[in-house]
Amino acid sequence: MSHPPIPIYRQGGHPQQAICTACEVRRSALFGALDEAALDRIHLHIADLAFDTGEPLYARGDRGGAVFTLRAGIVRFERSTEDGSRRIVRLAGRGDLIGQEALLQQAYADDVVACTPVQVCRIPRSLVDTLGEAESALLRELMQRWQRALDDAASWVAELAMGPARRRMLRLMLRLGDYIDEQGCIWMPRRDEMGAMLDLTPETASRLVTWMRQTGVIELRGSRLARLDAGALRRALEEQDAG
Amino acid sequence: MSHPPIPIYRQGGHPQQAICTACEVRRSALFGALDEAALDRIHLHIADLAFDTGEPLYARGDRGGAVFTLRAGIVRFERSTEDGSRRIVRLAGRGDLIGQEALLQQAYADDVVACTPVQVCRIPRSLVDTLGEAESALLRELMQRWQRALDDAASWVAELAMGPARRRMLRLMLRLGDYIDEQGCIWMPRRDEMGAMLDLTPETASRLVTWMRQTGVIELRGSRLARLDAGALRRALEEQDAG
DNA sequence: CGAGCCGTTGAGGGGATTCAAGCTCAGTGG
DNA sequence: CCACTGAGCTTGAATCCCCTCAACGGCTCG
């Protein structure tokens, strides 16, 4: 899932001033709502960070005081239950806003971990606070993102947490197709990660992957990548919904 | 779940002016952020509505243009999948805000249905828009509610959509305990409603209810009510987490 | 009273888990 | 160079949990 590195420094400008003008995800990201004048005021305070696969961005309970915009990669939201098992409750990708709780001076609600190499912009809470009073477009954009996350969570329950394992797995593939990389490949989770998303054992996940390979739904491309046959996937899903 | 009727007319004032001053849920509801002066400006536009068990408040795709504050009762958020089956993805109770999407001029994201007799305040979008520019406390409160809903959704996945059926059922009881009525009883869903929440068949739900009665976790009080033994519930959960 | 909905209980089957054994592959150190 | 190791993936066989199908009883309502 290595998207091309996104330049965050103004071309031909001051290399120290990290700004979002040239950022590819700006259109779809939080600060797309701001004009250049507003961007000029804030770019100094935004840090761009990189995380490797498996690295945590933050943990549930942390009081980080910053939100993140995802510039590249995929992250997962985890919760651990009292009996010790961990469950993945949501994914986020390119352009998504993460850690909005911080804006409300709350502790983070989930553990967030990088599924692939990840690049984020780290935005301090205070920055949004001061901007928020002036720029109502920013607040609107914020609420939009909150609602999108809520919508994601609801459809996660409806699509990935019900029905037989085969259908859940196919729906997961459908969803991973939204995070396709520039070579047209999807991120292929480890079998135990699939298990944490779909509430399966790694063995069952493995059996289903084998089945999807045999039916041509996916074709493995290395251990963490695969090519998805959209037509075969759709047909397989219809078959599941019928029989 | 019949909470005592909440007076929404100002005592000794103009009976036509439906206001929230005396509303019990005001402290915990959206407009708790406003002062009396602001309330005076808006109370004319807020309608209080009642719904019977099973009645829909709105449907996914509707463009209603209003948000709702729940004054009494329980509602469920439903999604129907392509294969026709319906799944309950979230519950909301007293004091919760419903239909925030409308503030963003979006269609409603879920079907929302009354689980018990329900009383709500219906608040037009335009009202919040005009207030929002002036009252930043309201916006803050709004975001708070958005985040709470998101948190609910995540814990729904983590608690009610994973593990063996018995544990999921016990966790549902735990959650229904949050919506306890004034007689100390919980709302007891129909068996097929439990199934839609936990992804079970009604038969399995029924067997588990029988088991909970035999172990003393619940005691039925009529067909839609039950008394919950918090201690027995906690012990049963620990037993599940262990063995 | 019959009809229909809801809840309960039983018997049998199927799908996912559990337990177990190999397998590949990358990293390590002799 | 190659055995050694460990993590992740796969596959098999047996078990168990939950579903399916079925019958029956209580209850409300037309």
Coordinates of C-alpha atoms (C1' of nucleotides) in Angstrom, one line a residue:
Chain A
M1 CA 0.0 0.0 0.0
S2 CA 2.8 2.4 -0.7
H3 CA 1.2 5.4 -2.3
P4 CA 3.7 7.9 -3.9
P5 CA 5.2 10.2 -1.3
I6 CA 3.1 13.3 -1.1
P7 CA 5.1 16.6 -1.1
I8 CA 4.0 18.6 1.9
Y9 CA 6.5 21.5 1.5
R10 CA 5.5 24.4 -0.8
Q11 CA 7.4 24.0 -4.0
G12 CA 10.1 26.6 -4.4
G13 CA 9.2 28.1 -1.1
H14 CA 10.7 27.8 2.4
P15 CA 11.5 24.2 3.0
Q16 CA 10.9 24.5 6.7
Q17 CA 7.3 25.5 6.2
A18 CA 5.4 22.3 6.1
I19 CA 2.2 23.3 4.5
C20 CA -0.8 21.5 2.9
T21 CA -1.1 23.5 -0.3
A22 CA 0.4 20.8 -2.5
C23 CA -0.9 17.9 -0.5
E24 CA -2.8 15.4 -2.6
V25 CA -5.3 14.6 0.1
R26 CA -6.1 18.2 0.8
R27 CA -9.2 18.1 -1.3
S28 CA -10.6 15.3 0.7
A29 CA -9.0 16.1 4.0
L30 CA -10.0 18.2 6.9
F31 CA -8.2 21.4 5.9
G32 CA -9.6 21.3 2.4
A33 CA -12.2 23.6 3.9
L34 CA -9.6 26.3 4.5
D35 CA -8.2 28.9 2.1
E36 CA -4.5 29.6 1.6
A37 CA -4.4 32.5 4.0
A38 CA -5.7 30.2 6.8
L39 CA -3.3 27.5 5.7
D40 CA -0.4 29.9 6.0
R41 CA -1.2 30.5 9.6
I42 CA -1.2 26.9 10.6
H43 CA 1.3 25.0 8.6
L44 CA 4.1 25.6 11.1
H45 CA 2.3 23.6 13.7
I46 CA 1.5 20.5 11.7
A47 CA 3.9 17.6 11.9
D48 CA 4.1 14.9 9.4
L49 CA 4.8 11.5 10.8
A50 CA 5.4 8.0 9.5
F51 CA 4.6 4.7 11.2
D52 CA 5.6 1.2 10.2
T53 CA 3.3 -1.8 9.9
G54 CA 2.3 -2.8 13.4
E55 CA 3.3 0.4 15.1
P56 CA 0.6 2.0 17.3
L57 CA -0.4 5.6 16.6
Y58 CA -2.0 5.9 20.0
A59 CA -3.6 3.8 22.7
R60 CA -7.1 3.8 24.3
G61 CA -6.9 6.1 27.3
D62 CA -4.1 8.3 26.1
R63 CA -4.6 12.0 26.3
G64 CA -2.8 13.0 23.2
G65 CA -4.3 16.3 22.4
A66 CA -3.9 15.9 18.7
V67 CA -5.9 14.7 15.7
F68 CA -4.4 13.0 12.7
T69 CA -5.2 13.1 9.0
L70 CA -4.2 10.0 7.1
R71 CA -2.1 10.8 4.1
A72 CA -1.2 7.2 3.1
G73 CA -1.8 3.7 4.3
I74 CA -4.4 1.9 6.4
V75 CA -4.9 1.9 10.2
R76 CA -7.1 -0.3 12.4
F77 CA -9.2 0.7 15.4
E78 CA -9.0 -2.0 18.1
R79 CA -10.8 -2.7 21.4
S80 CA -9.8 -5.4 23.9
T81 CA -12.5 -7.0 25.9
E82 CA -12.3 -8.0 29.5
D83 CA -11.5 -11.6 28.7
G84 CA -8.3 -10.4 27.0
S85 CA -9.2 -10.9 23.4
R86 CA -8.8 -8.1 20.9
R87 CA -11.3 -7.2 18.2
I88 CA -10.8 -4.8 15.2
V89 CA -13.9 -2.6 15.1
R90 CA -13.1 -0.3 12.2
L91 CA -10.6 0.6 9.5
A92 CA -9.5 4.0 8.2
G93 CA -7.6 4.9 5.0
R94 CA -6.3 7.8 2.9
G95 CA -8.0 11.1 3.8
D96 CA -9.7 9.9 6.9
L97 CA -9.6 11.9 10.2
I98 CA -8.5 10.0 13.3
G99 CA -8.7 10.8 17.0
Q100 CA -11.4 13.4 16.9
E101 CA -12.0 12.7 20.6
A102 CA -9.0 14.8 21.3
L103 CA -10.9 17.9 20.1
L104 CA -13.3 17.4 23.0
Q105 CA -10.4 17.0 25.5
Q106 CA -11.3 13.4 25.9
A107 CA -8.9 10.4 26.0
Y108 CA -8.7 8.4 22.9
A109 CA -11.4 5.8 22.6
D110 CA -9.6 3.0 20.7
D111 CA -6.2 1.5 20.2
V112 CA -5.1 2.6 16.7
V113 CA -2.4 0.6 14.9
A114 CA -0.8 0.9 11.4
C115 CA -1.9 -2.0 9.2
T116 CA 0.5 -0.9 6.4
P117 CA 3.3 1.8 6.4
V118 CA 1.4 4.9 7.2
Q119 CA 1.9 8.7 6.8
V120 CA -0.1 11.1 8.8
C121 CA -0.4 14.8 9.6
R122 CA -0.5 15.4 13.3
I123 CA -2.6 18.4 14.2
P124 CA -2.6 19.8 17.7
R125 CA -6.0 20.3 19.4
S126 CA -5.2 24.0 20.2
L127 CA -4.8 24.7 16.5
V128 CA -8.3 23.5 15.6
D129 CA -9.7 25.3 18.7
T130 CA -8.4 28.7 17.6
L131 CA -9.4 28.2 14.0
G132 CA -12.8 26.9 14.9
E133 CA -14.0 30.1 16.3
A134 CA -13.4 31.9 13.0
E135 CA -13.9 29.3 10.4
S136 CA -17.3 27.7 10.5
A137 CA -16.5 25.8 7.3
L138 CA -13.9 23.9 9.3
L139 CA -16.5 22.9 11.9
R140 CA -18.8 21.7 9.2
E141 CA -16.1 19.6 7.7
L142 CA -15.4 18.2 11.1
M143 CA -18.9 17.1 11.7
Q144 CA -19.0 15.6 8.3
R145 CA -16.0 13.4 9.3
W146 CA -17.6 12.4 12.5
Q147 CA -20.7 11.3 10.7
R148 CA -18.7 9.3 8.2
A149 CA -16.9 7.4 10.9
L150 CA -20.3 6.7 12.6
D151 CA -21.6 5.4 9.3
D152 CA -18.6 3.2 8.8
A153 CA -19.1 1.7 12.2
A154 CA -22.7 0.9 11.5
S155 CA -22.0 -0.7 8.2
W156 CA -19.2 -2.7 9.8
V157 CA -21.7 -4.3 12.1
A158 CA -24.2 -4.9 9.4
E159 CA -21.7 -6.3 6.9
L160 CA -18.8 -7.9 8.7
A161 CA -20.3 -9.1 11.9
M162 CA -23.2 -11.2 10.8
G163 CA -24.0 -14.2 8.7
P164 CA -21.9 -17.2 7.8
A165 CA -18.1 -16.8 7.7
R166 CA -17.9 -17.1 3.9
R167 CA -20.1 -14.1 3.3
R168 CA -18.3 -12.0 5.9
M169 CA -15.0 -12.8 4.3
L170 CA -16.3 -11.8 0.9
R171 CA -17.7 -8.5 2.3
L172 CA -14.3 -7.8 3.9
M173 CA -12.7 -8.2 0.4
L174 CA -15.3 -5.7 -0.9
R175 CA -14.3 -3.3 1.7
L176 CA -10.5 -3.7 1.2
G177 CA -11.2 -2.9 -2.4
D178 CA -11.8 0.7 -1.3
Y179 CA -8.2 1.0 -0.1
I180 CA -6.7 -0.3 -3.4
D181 CA -3.1 0.8 -4.1
E182 CA -1.7 2.3 -7.3
Q183 CA -0.9 -1.1 -8.8
G184 CA -4.5 -2.2 -8.3
C185 CA -3.7 -4.5 -5.4
I186 CA -5.5 -4.8 -2.1
W187 CA -3.9 -5.0 1.3
M188 CA -4.0 -8.6 2.4
P189 CA -4.3 -8.9 6.2
R190 CA -2.6 -11.7 8.2
R191 CA -5.0 -14.5 8.9
D192 CA -5.2 -13.7 12.6
E193 CA -6.0 -10.1 11.7
M194 CA -8.8 -11.3 9.5
G195 CA -9.9 -13.3 12.5
A196 CA -10.0 -10.2 14.7
M197 CA -12.1 -8.4 12.1
L198 CA -14.6 -11.1 11.3
D199 CA -14.6 -13.0 14.6
L200 CA -13.0 -16.2 13.2
T201 CA -10.1 -18.4 14.1
P202 CA -7.0 -18.0 11.9
E203 CA -7.5 -21.5 10.7
T204 CA -11.0 -20.7 9.3
A205 CA -9.7 -17.5 7.8
S206 CA -7.0 -19.5 6.0
R207 CA -9.5 -22.0 4.7
L208 CA -11.6 -19.2 3.3
V209 CA -8.6 -17.6 1.7
T210 CA -7.8 -20.9 0.0
W211 CA -11.3 -21.1 -1.2
M212 CA -11.3 -17.6 -2.6
R213 CA -8.1 -18.4 -4.5
Q214 CA -9.6 -21.5 -6.0
T215 CA -12.7 -19.7 -7.1
G216 CA -10.7 -16.9 -8.6
V217 CA -11.9 -14.1 -6.3
I218 CA -8.4 -13.2 -5.3
E219 CA -4.9 -13.9 -6.6
L220 CA -2.1 -13.6 -4.1
R221 CA 0.8 -11.2 -4.9
G222 CA 3.2 -11.6 -2.2
S223 CA 2.3 -12.2 1.4
R224 CA 0.6 -8.9 2.1
L225 CA -0.9 -8.1 -1.3
A226 CA -3.5 -9.6 -3.6
R227 CA -5.3 -8.8 -6.8
L228 CA -9.1 -8.7 -6.6
D229 CA -11.4 -9.9 -9.3
A230 CA -14.4 -7.6 -8.8
G231 CA -16.7 -9.6 -11.1
A232 CA -15.9 -13.0 -9.4
L233 CA -16.4 -11.3 -6.1
R234 CA -19.8 -10.0 -7.0
R235 CA -20.8 -13.3 -8.4
A236 CA -19.6 -15.2 -5.3
L237 CA -21.6 -12.8 -3.1
E238 CA -24.8 -13.2 -5.1
E239 CA -24.3 -17.0 -4.8
Q240 CA -24.0 -16.7 -1.0
D241 CA -27.1 -14.5 -0.7
A242 CA -29.1 -16.9 -2.7
G243 CA -28.1 -20.4 -1.5
Chain B
M1 CA -40.1 1.6 29.9
S2 CA -42.7 4.3 30.7
H3 CA -40.9 7.1 32.4
P4 CA -43.1 9.7 34.0
P5 CA -44.4 12.2 31.5
I6 CA -42.0 15.1 31.3
P7 CA -43.6 18.5 31.4
I8 CA -42.4 20.5 28.5
Y9 CA -44.5 23.6 29.0
R10 CA -43.2 26.3 31.3
Q11 CA -45.1 26.2 34.6
G12 CA -47.5 29.1 34.9
G13 CA -46.4 30.5 31.6
H14 CA -48.0 30.5 28.2
P15 CA -49.3 26.9 27.5
Q16 CA -48.6 27.3 23.8
Q17 CA -45.0 27.9 24.3
A18 CA -43.4 24.5 24.4
I19 CA -40.1 25.0 26.1
C20 CA -37.4 22.9 27.6
T21 CA -36.8 24.8 30.8
A22 CA -38.6 22.2 32.9
C23 CA -37.5 19.3 30.9
E24 CA -35.9 16.6 33.0
V25 CA -33.5 15.5 30.2
R26 CA -32.4 19.1 29.5
R27 CA -29.3 18.7 31.6
S28 CA -28.1 15.8 29.6
A29 CA -29.6 16.8 26.3
L30 CA -28.4 18.9 23.4
F31 CA -30.0 22.2 24.5
G32 CA -28.6 21.9 28.0
A33 CA -25.8 24.0 26.5
L34 CA -28.1 27.0 26.0
D35 CA -29.2 29.6 28.5
E36 CA -32.8 30.6 29.0
A37 CA -32.6 33.5 26.7
A38 CA -31.6 31.3 23.8
L39 CA -34.3 28.8 24.8
D40 CA -36.9 31.5 24.6
R41 CA -36.0 32.1 21.0
I42 CA -36.4 28.5 19.9
H43 CA -39.0 26.8 21.9
L44 CA -41.8 27.7 19.4
H45 CA -40.1 25.6 16.7
I46 CA -39.6 22.4 18.7
A47 CA -42.3 19.8 18.4
D48 CA -42.7 17.0 20.9
L49 CA -43.8 13.8 19.4
A50 CA -44.7 10.3 20.6
F51 CA -44.2 7.0 18.9
D52 CA -45.6 3.6 19.8
T53 CA -43.6 0.4 20.0
G54 CA -42.6 -0.7 16.5
E55 CA -43.3 2.7 14.8
P56 CA -40.5 4.1 12.7
L57 CA -39.2 7.5 13.5
Y58 CA -37.6 7.7 10.0
A59 CA -36.1 5.5 7.4
R60 CA -32.7 5.3 5.8
G61 CA -32.6 7.6 2.8
D62 CA -35.2 10.0 4.1
R63 CA -34.3 13.7 3.9
G64 CA -36.1 14.8 7.0
G65 CA -34.3 18.0 7.9
A66 CA -34.6 17.5 11.6
V67 CA -32.8 16.0 14.6
F68 CA -34.4 14.4 17.6
T69 CA -33.7 14.4 21.3
L70 CA -35.0 11.3 23.0
R71 CA -37.0 12.2 26.1
A72 CA -38.2 8.7 27.0
G73 CA -38.0 5.2 25.7
I74 CA -35.5 3.2 23.6
V75 CA -35.0 3.2 19.8
R76 CA -33.0 0.9 17.6
F77 CA -30.9 1.7 14.5
E78 CA -31.4 -0.9 11.8
R79 CA -29.6 -1.7 8.5
S80 CA -30.9 -4.1 5.9
T81 CA -28.3 -6.0 3.9
E82 CA -28.6 -6.9 0.2
D83 CA -29.8 -10.4 0.9
G84 CA -32.8 -8.9 2.7
S85 CA -32.0 -9.6 6.3
R86 CA -32.2 -6.8 8.9
R87 CA -29.6 -6.2 11.6
I88 CA -29.8 -3.9 14.6
V89 CA -26.6 -2.0 14.7
R90 CA -27.1 0.3 17.7
L91 CA -29.5 1.3 20.5
A92 CA -30.3 4.8 21.8
G93 CA -32.0 5.9 25.0
R94 CA -33.1 8.8 27.2
G95 CA -31.1 11.9 26.4
D96 CA -29.5 10.7 23.2
L97 CA -29.4 12.7 20.0
I98 CA -30.7 11.0 16.9
G99 CA -30.5 11.9 13.2
Q100 CA -27.5 14.2 13.3
E101 CA -26.9 13.5 9.6
A102 CA -29.7 16.0 8.9
L103 CA -27.6 18.8 10.2
L104 CA -25.2 18.1 7.3
Q105 CA -28.1 18.1 4.8
Q106 CA -27.6 14.4 4.4
A107 CA -30.2 11.7 4.1
Y108 CA -30.7 9.6 7.3
A109 CA -28.2 6.7 7.4
D110 CA -30.3 4.1 9.3
D111 CA -33.8 3.0 9.8
V112 CA -34.8 4.1 13.3
V113 CA -37.7 2.3 15.1
A114 CA -39.2 2.6 18.5
C115 CA -38.5 -0.4 20.7
T116 CA -40.7 0.9 23.5
P117 CA -43.2 3.8 23.6
V118 CA -41.0 6.8 22.8
Q119 CA -41.2 10.5 23.4
V120 CA -38.9 12.8 21.4
C121 CA -38.3 16.5 20.7
R122 CA -38.1 17.2 17.0
I123 CA -35.7 20.0 16.2
P124 CA -35.6 21.5 12.7
R125 CA -32.2 21.7 11.1
S126 CA -32.6 25.4 10.3
L127 CA -32.9 26.1 14.0
V128 CA -29.6 24.6 14.8
D129 CA -28.0 26.3 11.9
T130 CA -29.0 29.8 13.0
L131 CA -28.1 29.1 16.6
G132 CA -24.8 27.5 15.7
E133 CA -23.2 30.6 14.4
A134 CA -23.7 32.4 17.6
E135 CA -23.5 29.7 20.3
S136 CA -20.3 27.8 20.1
A137 CA -21.2 25.8 23.2
L138 CA -24.0 24.2 21.2
L139 CA -21.5 23.1 18.6
R140 CA -19.3 21.6 21.2
E141 CA -22.2 19.7 22.7
L142 CA -23.1 18.5 19.2
M143 CA -19.7 17.1 18.6
Q144 CA -19.8 15.4 22.0
R145 CA -22.9 13.6 21.0
W146 CA -21.4 12.5 17.7
Q147 CA -18.4 11.1 19.5
R148 CA -20.6 9.3 22.0
A149 CA -22.5 7.6 19.2
L150 CA -19.3 6.6 17.6
D151 CA -18.0 5.1 20.8
D152 CA -21.3 3.2 21.2
A153 CA -21.0 1.8 17.8
A154 CA -17.4 0.6 18.4
S155 CA -18.2 -1.1 21.7
W156 CA -21.3 -2.7 20.1
V157 CA -19.0 -4.4 17.7
A158 CA -16.5 -5.4 20.4
E159 CA -19.1 -6.6 22.9
L160 CA -22.2 -7.8 21.1
A161 CA -20.8 -9.1 17.8
M162 CA -18.1 -11.5 18.9
G163 CA -17.6 -14.7 20.9
P164 CA -20.0 -17.4 21.8
A165 CA -23.7 -16.7 21.9
R166 CA -24.0 -17.0 25.7
R167 CA -21.4 -14.3 26.3
R168 CA -23.0 -12.0 23.7
M169 CA -26.4 -12.5 25.4
L170 CA -25.0 -11.7 28.8
R171 CA -23.4 -8.5 27.5
L172 CA -26.7 -7.5 25.9
M173 CA -28.3 -7.8 29.4
L174 CA -25.5 -5.6 30.7
R175 CA -26.2 -3.0 28.1
L176 CA -30.0 -3.1 28.6
G177 CA -29.3 -2.4 32.3
D178 CA -28.2 1.1 31.2
Y179 CA -31.8 1.8 30.1
I180 CA -33.4 0.6 33.3
D181 CA -36.9 2.0 34.1
E182 CA -38.2 3.6 37.3
Q183 CA -39.3 0.2 38.7
G184 CA -35.8 -1.2 38.3
C185 CA -36.8 -3.3 35.3
I186 CA -35.0 -3.7 32.0
W187 CA -36.7 -3.7 28.6
M188 CA -36.9 -7.3 27.4
P189 CA -36.7 -7.5 23.5
R190 CA -38.6 -10.1 21.6
R191 CA -36.6 -13.1 20.7
D192 CA -36.2 -12.2 17.1
E193 CA -35.1 -8.7 18.1
M194 CA -32.4 -10.2 20.2
G195 CA -31.5 -12.3 17.2
A196 CA -31.1 -9.2 15.1
M197 CA -28.8 -7.6 17.7
L198 CA -26.6 -10.6 18.4
D199 CA -26.9 -12.4 15.0
L200 CA -28.8 -15.4 16.5
T201 CA -31.9 -17.3 15.5
P202 CA -34.9 -16.7 17.7
E203 CA -34.7 -20.3 18.9
T204 CA -31.2 -19.9 20.2
A205 CA -32.2 -16.6 21.8
S206 CA -35.1 -18.3 23.5
R207 CA -32.9 -21.1 24.8
L208 CA -30.5 -18.6 26.3
V209 CA -33.3 -16.7 28.0
T210 CA -34.4 -19.9 29.5
W211 CA -30.9 -20.5 30.7
M212 CA -30.6 -17.1 32.2
R213 CA -33.8 -17.6 34.1
Q214 CA -32.6 -20.9 35.5
T215 CA -29.3 -19.4 36.6
G216 CA -31.1 -16.4 38.2
V217 CA -29.6 -13.8 36.0
I218 CA -33.0 -12.5 35.0
E219 CA -36.5 -12.9 36.3
L220 CA -39.3 -12.2 33.8
R221 CA -41.9 -9.5 34.7
G222 CA -44.4 -9.7 32.0
S223 CA -43.5 -10.3 28.4
R224 CA -41.5 -7.1 27.7
L225 CA -40.0 -6.5 31.1
A226 CA -37.5 -8.3 33.4
R227 CA -35.7 -7.8 36.6
L228 CA -31.9 -8.1 36.3
D229 CA -29.7 -9.6 39.1
A230 CA -26.5 -7.6 38.6
G231 CA -24.4 -9.9 40.8
A232 CA -25.5 -13.0 39.1
L233 CA -24.9 -11.4 35.7
R234 CA -21.4 -10.4 36.7
R235 CA -20.6 -13.9 38.0
A236 CA -22.0 -15.5 34.9
L237 CA -19.8 -13.2 32.7
E238 CA -16.7 -14.1 34.7
E239 CA -17.5 -17.7 34.3
Q240 CA -17.8 -17.3 30.6
D241 CA -14.6 -15.4 30.3
A242 CA -12.8 -18.1 32.3
G243 CA -14.1 -21.4 31.0
Chain C
dC1 C1' -63.6 -20.1 18.5
dG2 C1' -60.1 -20.3 15.1
dA3 C1' -56.3 -17.6 13.4
dG4 C1' -52.0 -15.9 14.0
dC5 C1' -48.1 -14.3 16.6
dC6 C1' -44.7 -15.4 20.0
dG7 C1' -42.3 -18.3 22.9
dT8 C1' -40.5 -22.8 24.1
dT9 C1' -38.5 -27.3 23.5
dG10 C1' -36.7 -31.4 20.9
dA11 C1' -34.0 -33.9 17.4
dG12 C1' -30.8 -33.8 13.7
dG13 C1' -27.4 -31.7 10.7
dG14 C1' -23.9 -28.4 9.4
dG15 C1' -20.4 -25.1 9.9
dA16 C1' -16.8 -23.3 12.8
dT17 C1' -13.7 -24.4 16.4
dT18 C1' -10.2 -27.1 18.5
dC19 C1' -6.2 -29.8 18.5
dA20 C1' -2.6 -31.3 15.8
dA21 C1' 0.8 -32.0 12.4
dG22 C1' 3.5 -30.2 8.4
dC23 C1' 4.9 -26.6 5.4
dT24 C1' 7.3 -22.4 3.6
dC25 C1' 10.2 -18.7 4.4
dA26 C1' 13.2 -15.2 6.5
dG27 C1' 16.6 -14.4 9.9
dT28 C1' 20.4 -16.2 12.7
dG29 C1' 24.6 -18.2 13.8
dG30 C1' 27.6 -22.2 13.6
Chain D
dC1 C1' 27.0 -23.0 3.2
dC2 C1' 23.5 -25.0 5.9
dA3 C1' 21.3 -26.4 10.1
dC4 C1' 18.5 -24.2 13.4
dT5 C1' 14.8 -21.5 14.8
dG6 C1' 10.4 -19.3 14.9
dA7 C1' 6.5 -17.1 12.9
dG8 C1' 2.9 -17.5 9.8
dC9 C1' 0.1 -20.4 6.6
dT10 C1' -2.1 -24.6 5.4
dT11 C1' -4.5 -28.9 5.9
dG12 C1' -6.7 -32.8 8.4
dA13 C1' -9.8 -35.0 11.9
dA14 C1' -12.8 -34.8 15.7
dT15 C1' -15.7 -32.1 18.5
dC16 C1' -19.0 -28.8 19.7
dC17 C1' -22.0 -25.0 19.2
dC18 C1' -25.6 -23.1 16.8
dC19 C1' -28.8 -23.6 13.0
dT20 C1' -32.6 -25.9 10.8
dC21 C1' -36.8 -28.1 10.9
dA22 C1' -40.6 -29.4 13.5
dA23 C1' -44.2 -29.7 16.9
dC24 C1' -46.7 -27.7 20.6
dG25 C1' -48.7 -24.3 24.1
dG26 C1' -50.1 -19.7 25.6
dC27 C1' -51.9 -15.5 24.4
dT28 C1' -54.4 -11.8 22.0
dC29 C1' -57.7 -10.4 18.7
dG30 C1' -60.8 -10.4 15.1

